[in-house]
PDB file of C-alpha atoms and ligand atoms in Angstrom:
ATOM      1  CA  MET O   1       3.775   2.192  25.840  1.00 71.00           C
ATOM      2  CA  ASN O   2       7.310   0.753  25.871  1.00 74.00           C
ATOM      3  CA  PRO O   3      10.113   2.701  24.141  1.00 80.00           C
ATOM      4  CA  SER O   4      10.515   2.410  20.398  1.00 90.00           C
ATOM      5  CA  LEU O   5      12.915  -0.382  19.395  1.00 94.00           C
ATOM      6  CA  VAL O   6      12.795   0.214  15.643  1.00 96.00           C
ATOM      7  CA  SER O   7      11.668   3.357  13.904  1.00 96.00           C
ATOM      8  CA  VAL O   8      10.998   3.240  10.155  1.00 97.00           C
ATOM      9  CA  LYS O   9      10.806   6.617   8.450  1.00 96.00           C
ATOM     10  CA  HIS O  10       9.561   7.217   4.898  1.00 97.00           C
ATOM     11  CA  LEU O  11      10.941   3.870   3.745  1.00 97.00           C
ATOM     12  CA  LYS O  12      10.763   3.152   0.014  1.00 97.00           C
ATOM     13  CA  LYS O  13      11.817   0.053  -1.876  1.00 96.00           C
ATOM     14  CA  TYR O  14      11.434   0.177  -5.651  1.00 94.00           C
ATOM     15  CA  PHE O  15      12.456  -2.601  -8.027  1.00 93.00           C
ATOM     16  CA  THR O  16      13.316  -2.136 -11.684  1.00 90.00           C
ATOM     17  CA  VAL O  17      11.411  -4.655 -13.779  1.00 86.00           C
ATOM     18  CA  LYS O  18      12.449  -5.437 -17.350  1.00 78.00           C
ATOM     19  CA  SER O  19       9.798  -5.959 -20.010  1.00 70.00           C
ATOM     20  CA  ASP O  20       9.397  -9.462 -21.497  1.00 67.00           C
ATOM     21  CA  THR O  21      10.353  -8.170 -24.939  1.00 65.00           C
ATOM     22  CA  LEU O  22      13.932  -7.437 -25.972  1.00 62.00           C
ATOM     23  CA  TRP O  23      13.225  -3.771 -26.747  1.00 67.00           C
ATOM     24  CA  GLY O  24      10.610  -3.198 -24.086  1.00 69.00           C
ATOM     25  CA  LYS O  25      11.300  -0.422 -21.612  1.00 75.00           C
ATOM     26  CA  LYS O  26      11.983  -0.926 -17.933  1.00 80.00           C
ATOM     27  CA  SER O  27       9.282  -0.235 -15.351  1.00 85.00           C
ATOM     28  CA  ILE O  28       9.477   0.705 -11.687  1.00 89.00           C
ATOM     29  CA  LEU O  29       7.676  -1.529  -9.193  1.00 91.00           C
ATOM     30  CA  LYS O  30       6.972   0.402  -5.989  1.00 92.00           C
ATOM     31  CA  ALA O  31       6.893  -2.554  -3.580  1.00 94.00           C
ATOM     32  CA  VAL O  32       7.156  -0.289  -0.514  1.00 95.00           C
ATOM     33  CA  ASP O  33       6.129   3.295  -1.050  1.00 93.00           C
ATOM     34  CA  ASP O  34       6.890   5.754   1.747  1.00 95.00           C
ATOM     35  CA  VAL O  35       5.977   3.868   4.923  1.00 96.00           C
ATOM     36  CA  SER O  36       6.633   5.144   8.456  1.00 96.00           C
ATOM     37  CA  PHE O  37       5.962   3.299  11.694  1.00 96.00           C
ATOM     38  CA  ASP O  38       7.494   2.314  15.051  1.00 96.00           C
ATOM     39  CA  LEU O  39       7.996  -1.066  16.673  1.00 96.00           C
ATOM     40  CA  TYR O  40       7.807  -0.861  20.455  1.00 95.00           C
ATOM     41  CA  ALA O  41       9.771  -3.147  22.783  1.00 94.00           C
ATOM     42  CA  CYS O  42       7.994  -6.423  23.671  1.00 94.00           C
ATOM     43  CA  GLU O  43       4.968  -5.801  21.429  1.00 96.00           C
ATOM     44  CA  THR O  44       3.734  -7.809  18.452  1.00 97.00           C
ATOM     45  CA  LEU O  45       3.025  -5.637  15.445  1.00 97.00           C
ATOM     46  CA  GLY O  46       0.864  -7.570  12.974  1.00 97.00           C
ATOM     47  CA  VAL O  47       1.221  -6.589   9.321  1.00 97.00           C
ATOM     48  CA  VAL O  48      -1.656  -7.699   7.118  1.00 95.00           C
ATOM     49  CA  GLY O  49      -2.743  -7.250   3.509  1.00 91.00           C
ATOM     50  CA  GLU O  50      -3.347  -9.226   0.339  1.00 88.00           C
ATOM     51  CA  SER O  51      -0.374 -10.886  -1.345  1.00 84.00           C
ATOM     52  CA  GLY O  52       1.781  -8.424  -3.293  1.00 83.00           C
ATOM     53  CA  CYS O  53       1.009  -5.496  -0.942  1.00 88.00           C
ATOM     54  CA  GLY O  54       4.666  -5.151   0.098  1.00 91.00           C
ATOM     55  CA  LYS O  55       4.499  -6.477   3.660  1.00 92.00           C
ATOM     56  CA  SER O  56       7.352  -9.011   3.264  1.00 93.00           C
ATOM     57  CA  THR O  57       9.471  -6.435   1.416  1.00 95.00           C
ATOM     58  CA  VAL O  58       9.109  -4.047   4.370  1.00 96.00           C
ATOM     59  CA  GLY O  59      10.501  -6.727   6.716  1.00 94.00           C
ATOM     60  CA  LYS O  60      13.404  -7.614   4.436  1.00 94.00           C
ATOM     61  CA  THR O  61      14.281  -3.949   3.794  1.00 96.00           C
ATOM     62  CA  MET O  62      14.277  -3.292   7.559  1.00 95.00           C
ATOM     63  CA  LEU O  63      16.964  -5.978   7.962  1.00 93.00           C
ATOM     64  CA  ARG O  64      18.848  -4.806   4.861  1.00 93.00           C
ATOM     65  CA  LEU O  65      18.226  -8.131   3.144  1.00 92.00           C
ATOM     66  CA  HIS O  66      17.036  -5.718   0.433  1.00 93.00           C
ATOM     67  CA  GLU O  67      18.783  -2.359   0.135  1.00 93.00           C
ATOM     68  CA  ARG O  68      16.354   0.581   0.448  1.00 95.00           C
ATOM     69  CA  THR O  69      15.516   3.032  -2.316  1.00 96.00           C
ATOM     70  CA  ASP O  70      14.980   5.868   0.167  1.00 97.00           C
ATOM     71  CA  GLY O  71      14.103   6.513   3.810  1.00 97.00           C
ATOM     72  CA  SER O  72      15.682   5.265   7.015  1.00 96.00           C
ATOM     73  CA  VAL O  73      15.436   2.461   9.580  1.00 96.00           C
ATOM     74  CA  TRP O  74      16.542   3.283  13.123  1.00 96.00           C
ATOM     75  CA  TYR O  75      17.369   0.524  15.589  1.00 94.00           C
ATOM     76  CA  LYS O  76      17.784   2.021  19.057  1.00 90.00           C
ATOM     77  CA  GLU O  77      18.675   5.383  17.563  1.00 84.00           C
ATOM     78  CA  ARG O  78      21.216   3.962  15.095  1.00 91.00           C
ATOM     79  CA  ASP O  79      20.397   4.251  11.407  1.00 94.00           C
ATOM     80  CA  ILE O  80      21.085   0.736  10.138  1.00 94.00           C
ATOM     81  CA  TYR O  81      21.732   2.120   6.654  1.00 95.00           C
ATOM     82  CA  SER O  82      24.718   4.075   8.003  1.00 94.00           C
ATOM     83  CA  LEU O  83      26.382   0.970   9.506  1.00 94.00           C
ATOM     84  CA  ASP O  84      29.432  -0.731   8.006  1.00 93.00           C
ATOM     85  CA  ARG O  85      29.559  -4.504   7.502  1.00 92.00           C
ATOM     86  CA  HIS O  86      30.911  -5.272  10.960  1.00 92.00           C
ATOM     87  CA  GLU O  87      28.398  -3.002  12.743  1.00 92.00           C
ATOM     88  CA  LEU O  88      25.544  -4.405  10.661  1.00 92.00           C
ATOM     89  CA  LYS O  89      26.547  -7.947  11.628  1.00 91.00           C
ATOM     90  CA  GLN O  90      26.307  -6.999  15.320  1.00 90.00           C
ATOM     91  CA  VAL O  91      22.889  -5.366  14.860  1.00 91.00           C
ATOM     92  CA  ARG O  92      21.598  -8.336  12.825  1.00 89.00           C
ATOM     93  CA  ARG O  93      22.345 -10.491  15.833  1.00 91.00           C
ATOM     94  CA  GLN O  94      19.510  -8.640  17.565  1.00 93.00           C
ATOM     95  CA  MET O  95      17.150  -8.789  14.574  1.00 93.00           C
ATOM     96  CA  GLN O  96      16.255 -12.255  13.271  1.00 93.00           C
ATOM     97  CA  MET O  97      13.757 -13.500  10.701  1.00 91.00           C
ATOM     98  CA  ILE O  98      11.610 -16.645  10.476  1.00 90.00           C
ATOM     99  CA  PHE O  99      10.437 -17.454   6.962  1.00 84.00           C
ATOM    100  CA  GLN O 100       7.265 -19.019   5.583  1.00 79.00           C
ATOM    101  CA  ASP O 101       8.791 -22.157   4.149  1.00 74.00           C
ATOM    102  CA  PRO O 102      11.060 -23.785   6.738  1.00 69.00           C
ATOM    103  CA  PHE O 103      11.965 -26.491   4.211  1.00 69.00           C
ATOM    104  CA  SER O 104      13.687 -24.035   1.895  1.00 75.00           C
ATOM    105  CA  SER O 105      15.195 -21.946   4.708  1.00 78.00           C
ATOM    106  CA  LEU O 106      16.834 -24.984   6.390  1.00 85.00           C
ATOM    107  CA  ASN O 107      19.827 -26.519   4.622  1.00 87.00           C
ATOM    108  CA  PRO O 108      18.654 -30.049   3.636  1.00 89.00           C
ATOM    109  CA  ARG O 109      22.224 -31.423   3.791  1.00 91.00           C
ATOM    110  CA  LYS O 110      22.832 -30.369   7.390  1.00 93.00           C
ATOM    111  CA  GLN O 111      21.793 -32.122  10.561  1.00 94.00           C
ATOM    112  CA  VAL O 112      19.470 -30.167  12.819  1.00 95.00           C
ATOM    113  CA  ARG O 113      22.186 -29.728  15.462  1.00 95.00           C
ATOM    114  CA  ASP O 114      24.395 -27.940  12.911  1.00 95.00           C
ATOM    115  CA  ILE O 115      21.532 -25.777  11.618  1.00 95.00           C
ATOM    116  CA  VAL O 116      20.690 -24.524  15.112  1.00 95.00           C
ATOM    117  CA  ALA O 117      24.388 -24.209  16.068  1.00 96.00           C
ATOM    118  CA  GLN O 118      25.286 -22.137  12.986  1.00 94.00           C
ATOM    119  CA  PRO O 119      24.559 -18.648  14.439  1.00 94.00           C
ATOM    120  CA  LEU O 120      26.273 -19.631  17.709  1.00 95.00           C
ATOM    121  CA  ARG O 121      29.411 -20.650  15.811  1.00 95.00           C
ATOM    122  CA  ILE O 122      29.403 -17.511  13.639  1.00 92.00           C
ATOM    123  CA  PHE O 123      29.355 -15.372  16.781  1.00 92.00           C
ATOM    124  CA  ASN O 124      31.803 -17.617  18.730  1.00 90.00           C
ATOM    125  CA  GLN O 125      29.340 -18.375  21.517  1.00 92.00           C
ATOM    126  CA  GLY O 126      31.445 -20.886  23.447  1.00 90.00           C
ATOM    127  CA  THR O 127      33.352 -24.120  23.045  1.00 93.00           C
ATOM    128  CA  ARG O 128      32.149 -27.019  20.900  1.00 93.00           C
ATOM    129  CA  GLN O 129      30.599 -28.699  23.936  1.00 95.00           C
ATOM    130  CA  GLU O 130      28.999 -25.499  25.213  1.00 95.00           C
ATOM    131  CA  ILE O 131      27.412 -24.930  21.813  1.00 96.00           C
ATOM    132  CA  GLN O 132      26.077 -28.491  21.679  1.00 95.00           C
ATOM    133  CA  ASP O 133      24.609 -28.099  25.182  1.00 96.00           C
ATOM    134  CA  LYS O 134      22.986 -24.842  24.081  1.00 96.00           C
ATOM    135  CA  VAL O 135      21.547 -26.574  20.978  1.00 97.00           C
ATOM    136  CA  ASP O 136      19.983 -29.270  23.209  1.00 97.00           C
ATOM    137  CA  HIS O 137      18.487 -26.550  25.411  1.00 96.00           C
ATOM    138  CA  LEU O 138      17.121 -24.618  22.390  1.00 97.00           C
ATOM    139  CA  LEU O 139      15.497 -27.731  20.933  1.00 97.00           C
ATOM    140  CA  GLU O 140      13.796 -28.380  24.270  1.00 96.00           C
ATOM    141  CA  GLU O 141      12.664 -24.744  24.403  1.00 96.00           C
ATOM    142  CA  VAL O 142      10.784 -25.164  21.113  1.00 96.00           C
ATOM    143  CA  GLY O 143       9.286 -28.528  22.098  1.00 95.00           C
ATOM    144  CA  LEU O 144      11.610 -30.877  20.181  1.00 95.00           C
ATOM    145  CA  ASN O 145      13.424 -33.856  21.658  1.00 95.00           C
ATOM    146  CA  PRO O 146      17.217 -33.253  21.527  1.00 94.00           C
ATOM    147  CA  LYS O 147      17.790 -36.946  20.790  1.00 94.00           C
ATOM    148  CA  PHE O 148      16.587 -36.238  17.212  1.00 93.00           C
ATOM    149  CA  LYS O 149      19.249 -33.568  16.642  1.00 93.00           C
ATOM    150  CA  THR O 150      21.259 -35.730  14.243  1.00 94.00           C
ATOM    151  CA  ARG O 151      18.295 -35.993  11.861  1.00 94.00           C
ATOM    152  CA  TYR O 152      17.933 -33.949   8.690  1.00 94.00           C
ATOM    153  CA  PRO O 153      15.122 -31.419   7.973  1.00 91.00           C
ATOM    154  CA  HIS O 154      13.214 -33.783   5.634  1.00 92.00           C
ATOM    155  CA  GLN O 155      12.803 -36.222   8.534  1.00 93.00           C
ATOM    156  CA  PHE O 156      10.576 -33.746  10.391  1.00 92.00           C
ATOM    157  CA  SER O 157       6.983 -32.589   9.801  1.00 90.00           C
ATOM    158  CA  GLY O 158       6.209 -29.034   8.614  1.00 89.00           C
ATOM    159  CA  GLY O 159       5.375 -27.867  12.143  1.00 91.00           C
ATOM    160  CA  GLN O 160       8.563 -29.438  13.558  1.00 93.00           C
ATOM    161  CA  ARG O 161      10.651 -27.781  10.829  1.00 92.00           C
ATOM    162  CA  GLN O 162       9.163 -24.416  11.759  1.00 92.00           C
ATOM    163  CA  ARG O 163      10.138 -25.134  15.386  1.00 94.00           C
ATOM    164  CA  ILE O 164      13.717 -25.761  14.195  1.00 95.00           C
ATOM    165  CA  GLY O 165      13.605 -22.371  12.423  1.00 93.00           C
ATOM    166  CA  ILE O 166      12.420 -20.761  15.658  1.00 95.00           C
ATOM    167  CA  ALA O 167      15.211 -22.462  17.676  1.00 96.00           C
ATOM    168  CA  ARG O 168      17.768 -21.058  15.226  1.00 95.00           C
ATOM    169  CA  ALA O 169      16.150 -17.590  15.385  1.00 95.00           C
ATOM    170  CA  ILE O 170      16.295 -17.392  19.211  1.00 96.00           C
ATOM    171  CA  ALA O 171      19.805 -18.927  19.504  1.00 95.00           C
ATOM    172  CA  LEU O 172      21.533 -15.549  19.848  1.00 95.00           C
ATOM    173  CA  GLU O 173      18.819 -14.177  22.149  1.00 94.00           C
ATOM    174  CA  PRO O 174      17.678 -11.423  19.768  1.00 96.00           C
ATOM    175  CA  GLU O 175      15.391  -8.554  20.708  1.00 96.00           C
ATOM    176  CA  LEU O 176      13.348  -8.545  17.496  1.00 96.00           C
ATOM    177  CA  ILE O 177      12.065 -11.394  15.338  1.00 96.00           C
ATOM    178  CA  ILE O 178      10.333 -10.719  12.027  1.00 96.00           C
ATOM    179  CA  CYS O 179       7.964 -13.628  11.325  1.00 95.00           C
ATOM    180  CA  ASP O 180       7.270 -13.605   7.584  1.00 92.00           C
ATOM    181  CA  GLU O 181       4.149 -15.717   6.901  1.00 88.00           C
ATOM    182  CA  SER O 182       5.670 -18.118   9.455  1.00 85.00           C
ATOM    183  CA  VAL O 183       2.552 -20.225  10.010  1.00 86.00           C
ATOM    184  CA  SER O 184       0.843 -19.751   6.634  1.00 83.00           C
ATOM    185  CA  ALA O 185       1.967 -23.106   5.219  1.00 81.00           C
ATOM    186  CA  LEU O 186       0.839 -25.101   8.282  1.00 85.00           C
ATOM    187  CA  ASP O 187      -2.460 -26.863   9.090  1.00 86.00           C
ATOM    188  CA  VAL O 188      -4.764 -24.879  11.383  1.00 86.00           C
ATOM    189  CA  SER O 189      -4.129 -27.052  14.478  1.00 86.00           C
ATOM    190  CA  ILE O 190      -0.337 -26.889  13.958  1.00 90.00           C
ATOM    191  CA  GLN O 191      -0.609 -23.117  13.359  1.00 91.00           C
ATOM    192  CA  ALA O 192      -2.200 -22.745  16.812  1.00 92.00           C
ATOM    193  CA  GLN O 193       0.626 -24.743  18.442  1.00 93.00           C
ATOM    194  CA  VAL O 194       3.333 -22.638  16.766  1.00 93.00           C
ATOM    195  CA  LEU O 195       1.536 -19.371  17.624  1.00 95.00           C
ATOM    196  CA  ASN O 196       1.283 -20.440  21.270  1.00 95.00           C
ATOM    197  CA  LEU O 197       4.985 -21.334  21.258  1.00 96.00           C
ATOM    198  CA  LEU O 198       5.820 -17.857  19.888  1.00 96.00           C
ATOM    199  CA  LEU O 199       3.743 -16.262  22.668  1.00 96.00           C
ATOM    200  CA  GLU O 200       5.466 -18.365  25.354  1.00 96.00           C
ATOM    201  CA  LEU O 201       8.915 -17.451  24.022  1.00 97.00           C
ATOM    202  CA  GLN O 202       7.948 -13.777  23.815  1.00 97.00           C
ATOM    203  CA  GLU O 203       7.056 -13.721  27.489  1.00 95.00           C
ATOM    204  CA  LYS O 204      10.134 -15.674  28.534  1.00 95.00           C
ATOM    205  CA  TYR O 205      12.715 -13.773  26.456  1.00 94.00           C
ATOM    206  CA  ARG O 206      10.922 -10.378  26.254  1.00 95.00           C
ATOM    207  CA  LEU O 207      10.888 -10.606  22.470  1.00 96.00           C
ATOM    208  CA  THR O 208       9.456  -8.049  20.076  1.00 97.00           C
ATOM    209  CA  TYR O 209       7.708  -9.496  17.017  1.00 97.00           C
ATOM    210  CA  MET O 210       6.756  -8.114  13.671  1.00 97.00           C
ATOM    211  CA  PHE O 211       4.266 -10.692  12.446  1.00 96.00           C
ATOM    212  CA  ILE O 212       3.561 -10.593   8.713  1.00 95.00           C
ATOM    213  CA  ALA O 213       0.585 -12.592   7.373  1.00 92.00           C
ATOM    214  CA  HIS O 214      -2.229 -12.408   4.849  1.00 89.00           C
ATOM    215  CA  ASP O 215      -4.598 -14.199   7.249  1.00 89.00           C
ATOM    216  CA  LEU O 216      -6.302 -11.600   9.415  1.00 91.00           C
ATOM    217  CA  SER O 217      -7.555 -14.108  12.008  1.00 90.00           C
ATOM    218  CA  VAL O 218      -3.962 -15.255  12.679  1.00 92.00           C
ATOM    219  CA  VAL O 219      -2.736 -11.653  12.945  1.00 94.00           C
ATOM    220  CA  GLU O 220      -5.653 -10.816  15.247  1.00 94.00           C
ATOM    221  CA  PHE O 221      -4.772 -13.725  17.541  1.00 93.00           C
ATOM    222  CA  ILE O 222      -1.121 -12.839  18.108  1.00 95.00           C
ATOM    223  CA  SER O 223      -0.827  -9.052  17.699  1.00 96.00           C
ATOM    224  CA  THR O 224      -0.944  -6.157  20.127  1.00 96.00           C
ATOM    225  CA  ARG O 225      -1.093  -3.615  17.279  1.00 97.00           C
ATOM    226  CA  ILE O 226      -2.047  -4.148  13.632  1.00 97.00           C
ATOM    227  CA  MET O 227      -0.878  -2.342  10.498  1.00 97.00           C
ATOM    228  CA  VAL O 228      -2.829  -2.797   7.241  1.00 97.00           C
ATOM    229  CA  MET O 229      -1.008  -2.435   3.918  1.00 96.00           C
ATOM    230  CA  TYR O 230      -2.348  -1.984   0.391  1.00 95.00           C
ATOM    231  CA  LEU O 231      -0.147  -1.695  -2.714  1.00 94.00           C
ATOM    232  CA  GLY O 232       3.023  -0.719  -0.841  1.00 94.00           C
ATOM    233  CA  LYS O 233       1.382   1.792   1.494  1.00 96.00           C
ATOM    234  CA  ILE O 234       0.081   1.692   5.072  1.00 97.00           C
ATOM    235  CA  VAL O 235      -3.637   2.494   4.981  1.00 97.00           C
ATOM    236  CA  GLU O 236      -4.442   2.005   8.676  1.00 97.00           C
ATOM    237  CA  GLN O 237      -2.660   1.142  11.925  1.00 97.00           C
ATOM    238  CA  ALA O 238      -4.034   0.934  15.448  1.00 97.00           C
ATOM    239  CA  PRO O 239      -3.924  -1.077  18.677  1.00 97.00           C
ATOM    240  CA  LYS O 240      -5.448  -4.527  18.019  1.00 96.00           C
ATOM    241  CA  ASP O 241      -8.711  -3.975  19.930  1.00 95.00           C
ATOM    242  CA  THR O 242      -9.276  -0.596  18.262  1.00 96.00           C
ATOM    243  CA  LEU O 243      -8.696  -2.072  14.823  1.00 95.00           C
ATOM    244  CA  VAL O 244     -11.016  -5.020  15.473  1.00 94.00           C
ATOM    245  CA  ASP O 245     -13.856  -2.964  17.042  1.00 94.00           C
ATOM    246  CA  ASN O 246     -13.524   0.361  15.249  1.00 94.00           C
ATOM    247  CA  HIS O 247     -11.628  -0.016  11.959  1.00 95.00           C
ATOM    248  CA  LEU O 248     -12.187   2.936   9.679  1.00 96.00           C
ATOM    249  CA  HIS O 249     -10.528   2.347   6.307  1.00 97.00           C
ATOM    250  CA  PRO O 250     -12.859   0.697   3.750  1.00 96.00           C
ATOM    251  CA  TYR O 251     -10.061  -1.754   2.813  1.00 95.00           C
ATOM    252  CA  THR O 252      -9.656  -2.858   6.446  1.00 95.00           C
ATOM    253  CA  ALA O 253     -13.436  -3.284   6.668  1.00 94.00           C
ATOM    254  CA  SER O 254     -13.358  -5.511   3.551  1.00 92.00           C
ATOM    255  CA  LEU O 255     -10.571  -7.647   5.033  1.00 91.00           C
ATOM    256  CA  PHE O 256     -12.573  -8.179   8.218  1.00 89.00           C
ATOM    257  CA  LYS O 257     -15.753  -9.056   6.315  1.00 87.00           C
ATOM    258  CA  ALA O 258     -13.831 -11.491   4.103  1.00 80.00           C
ATOM    259  CA  SER O 259     -12.046 -13.138   7.044  1.00 74.00           C
ATOM    260  CA  PRO O 260     -13.570 -16.572   7.792  1.00 64.00           C
ATOM    261  CA  ASP O 261     -15.438 -16.767  11.096  1.00 56.00           C
ATOM    262  CA  ILE O 262     -15.161 -19.952  13.154  1.00 46.00           C
ATOM    263  CA  ASP O 263     -18.920 -19.766  13.815  1.00 46.00           C
ATOM    264  CA  PRO O 264     -20.708 -20.676  10.532  1.00 45.00           C
ATOM    265  CA  ARG O 265     -23.696 -18.444  11.530  1.00 47.00           C
ATOM    266  CA  ASN O 266     -21.406 -15.409  11.272  1.00 49.00           C
ATOM    267  CA  ARG O 267     -19.907 -16.314   7.915  1.00 46.00           C
ATOM    268  CA  ASN O 268     -20.409 -13.776   5.166  1.00 49.00           C
ATOM    269  CA  ASP O 269     -20.310 -15.217   1.666  1.00 46.00           C
ATOM    270  CA  GLU O 270     -20.913 -11.883  -0.064  1.00 46.00           C
ATOM    271  CA  VAL O 271     -18.212 -10.872  -2.583  1.00 44.00           C
ATOM    272  CA  LEU O 272     -16.754  -7.977  -0.672  1.00 57.00           C
ATOM    273  CA  LEU O 273     -13.789  -6.871  -2.693  1.00 70.00           C
ATOM    274  CA  PRO O 274     -14.558  -6.620  -6.388  1.00 69.00           C
ATOM    275  CA  GLY O 275     -11.656  -7.089  -8.779  1.00 72.00           C
ATOM    276  CA  ASP O 276      -8.044  -8.029  -8.185  1.00 75.00           C
ATOM    277  CA  VAL O 277      -5.310  -6.011  -6.508  1.00 78.00           C
ATOM    278  CA  PRO O 278      -4.074  -3.583  -9.207  1.00 83.00           C
ATOM    279  CA  SER O 279      -0.507  -4.054 -10.426  1.00 82.00           C
ATOM    280  CA  PRO O 280       2.061  -2.156  -8.329  1.00 82.00           C
ATOM    281  CA  LEU O 281       3.777  -1.491 -11.687  1.00 84.00           C
ATOM    282  CA  ASP O 282       0.862   0.733 -12.624  1.00 86.00           C
ATOM    283  CA  PRO O 283      -1.054   1.761  -9.489  1.00 88.00           C
ATOM    284  CA  PRO O 284      -4.310   3.716  -9.893  1.00 91.00           C
ATOM    285  CA  SER O 285      -4.266   7.513  -9.624  1.00 94.00           C
ATOM    286  CA  GLY O 286      -5.336   9.142  -6.351  1.00 95.00           C
ATOM    287  CA  CYS O 287      -6.151   6.661  -3.597  1.00 96.00           C
ATOM    288  CA  TYR O 288      -4.771   3.319  -4.773  1.00 95.00           C
ATOM    289  CA  PHE O 289      -7.877   1.587  -3.419  1.00 95.00           C
ATOM    290  CA  HIS O 290     -10.414   3.766  -5.261  1.00 94.00           C
ATOM    291  CA  PRO O 291     -11.279   1.331  -8.149  1.00 93.00           C
ATOM    292  CA  ARG O 292     -12.422  -1.251  -5.558  1.00 92.00           C
ATOM    293  CA  CYS O 293     -13.754   1.054  -2.845  1.00 94.00           C
ATOM    294  CA  PRO O 294     -17.515   1.048  -2.184  1.00 91.00           C
ATOM    295  CA  ARG O 295     -17.267   4.567  -0.701  1.00 93.00           C
ATOM    296  CA  CYS O 296     -15.162   6.180  -3.432  1.00 94.00           C
ATOM    297  CA  MET O 297     -15.655   9.931  -3.925  1.00 96.00           C
ATOM    298  CA  GLU O 298     -14.491  12.216  -6.726  1.00 96.00           C
ATOM    299  CA  VAL O 299     -11.478  13.460  -4.738  1.00 97.00           C
ATOM    300  CA  CYS O 300     -10.315   9.852  -4.271  1.00 97.00           C
ATOM    301  CA  THR O 301      -9.735   9.426  -8.016  1.00 96.00           C
ATOM    302  CA  HIS O 302      -6.995  12.060  -8.234  1.00 96.00           C
ATOM    303  CA  THR O 303      -5.557  12.833  -4.769  1.00 96.00           C
ATOM    304  CA  TYR O 304      -3.811  10.361  -2.430  1.00 96.00           C
ATOM    305  CA  PRO O 305      -5.167  10.908   1.113  1.00 97.00           C
ATOM    306  CA  GLU O 306      -2.903  12.114   3.913  1.00 96.00           C
ATOM    307  CA  THR O 307      -2.375   9.822   6.889  1.00 96.00           C
ATOM    308  CA  ARG O 308      -4.118  11.266   9.964  1.00 96.00           C
ATOM    309  CA  GLU O 309      -4.107  10.264  13.633  1.00 97.00           C
ATOM    310  CA  VAL O 310      -7.851  10.079  14.366  1.00 96.00           C
ATOM    311  CA  ALA O 311      -7.415   8.857  17.974  1.00 95.00           C
ATOM    312  CA  PRO O 312      -4.276   8.176  20.050  1.00 94.00           C
ATOM    313  CA  GLY O 313      -2.275   5.549  18.131  1.00 95.00           C
ATOM    314  CA  HIS O 314      -4.991   5.106  15.453  1.00 97.00           C
ATOM    315  CA  TRP O 315      -3.766   6.252  12.013  1.00 97.00           C
ATOM    316  CA  VAL O 316      -5.758   6.106   8.806  1.00 98.00           C
ATOM    317  CA  ALA O 317      -5.151   7.253   5.216  1.00 98.00           C
ATOM    318  CA  CYS O 318      -8.604   7.922   3.739  1.00 98.00           C
ATOM    319  CA  HIS O 319     -10.462  11.062   2.565  1.00 97.00           C
ATOM    320  CA  LEU O 320     -13.431  10.062   4.724  1.00 96.00           C
ATOM    321  CA  TYR O 321     -11.454  10.956   7.867  1.00 94.00           C
TER     322      TYR O 321
HETATM  323 FE1  LIG T   1     -12.203   4.778  -0.460  1.00 53.68          FE
HETATM  324 FE2  LIG T   1     -11.670   7.311  -0.993  1.00 53.68          FE
HETATM  325 FE3  LIG T   1     -11.045   6.315   1.377  1.00 53.68          FE
HETATM  326 FE4  LIG T   1      -9.695   5.583  -0.787  1.00 53.68          FE
HETATM  327  S1  LIG T   1      -9.756   7.611   0.110  1.00 53.68           S
HETATM  328  S2  LIG T   1     -10.446   4.249   0.809  1.00 53.68           S
HETATM  329  S3  LIG T   1     -11.286   5.543  -2.323  1.00 53.68           S
HETATM  330  S4  LIG T   1     -13.109   6.584   0.524  1.00 53.68           S
END
């Protein structure tokens, strides 16, 4: 395995939530609750789970777009929470993010050439002409015709706007890109095109991806390892093939059974996960999954399971293992 590029240790991100009433007390929302994992150079770590499980908050807290509550994030042996503003700016150059909704992440009043040029200008990457030449090259890299660079974001389709977001993300030649539900808003055929583009760019620029999505089939397609989250915690992580063929956690099993199969003969219409995800403001006692788990035991109702490595690189948090 390649060396670790980012190491996340016991990361927590809690939000204080005010009650709707004037005199109501404040509550603590544990969006990310003590997660530890590594991101290895040139891999794609897929992060999957139902909405509200904390996967996007992990990505944003890693980049310090949210400040942490506790824990640490190491980028090449430097704790990014110990960096000053100038040092953080240099590290952020290597760690970019692509968001779900390219329409809201691209400034509607700016031409595409200025949107893609923005990071190059911030980091003084050449003369005006050199930057414009680089913008043309970046647009070609993501499959867009540079002659449309004077257009505005609303003049492009959803898939093209996501390509613009990708061009901006690779402009400074980063090492890591966090893709936060980056294809979730796109039609299936456009999703496939954008995923293939991400794979091509990964090979060409030796990129490392953290790919966050609620759609397991998309994560399965692009990832080399997969991490499953439930209510702010990691419940299972393993190399992709291990997770697909030999997943152990009952929540992971439910996600796989609920994931639509392309072949209609393999579709399973059974209701596999009873109930909704509990509120992270008031998580269940013991294993957070126990009210929905078909294999719940008495111990699960009062004791959170330890995370154990059951095979090399295969970690699971469940009393069954
Ligand atoms: Fe189910 Fe218990 Fe495992 Fe939680 S710890 S997933 S409740 S078997």
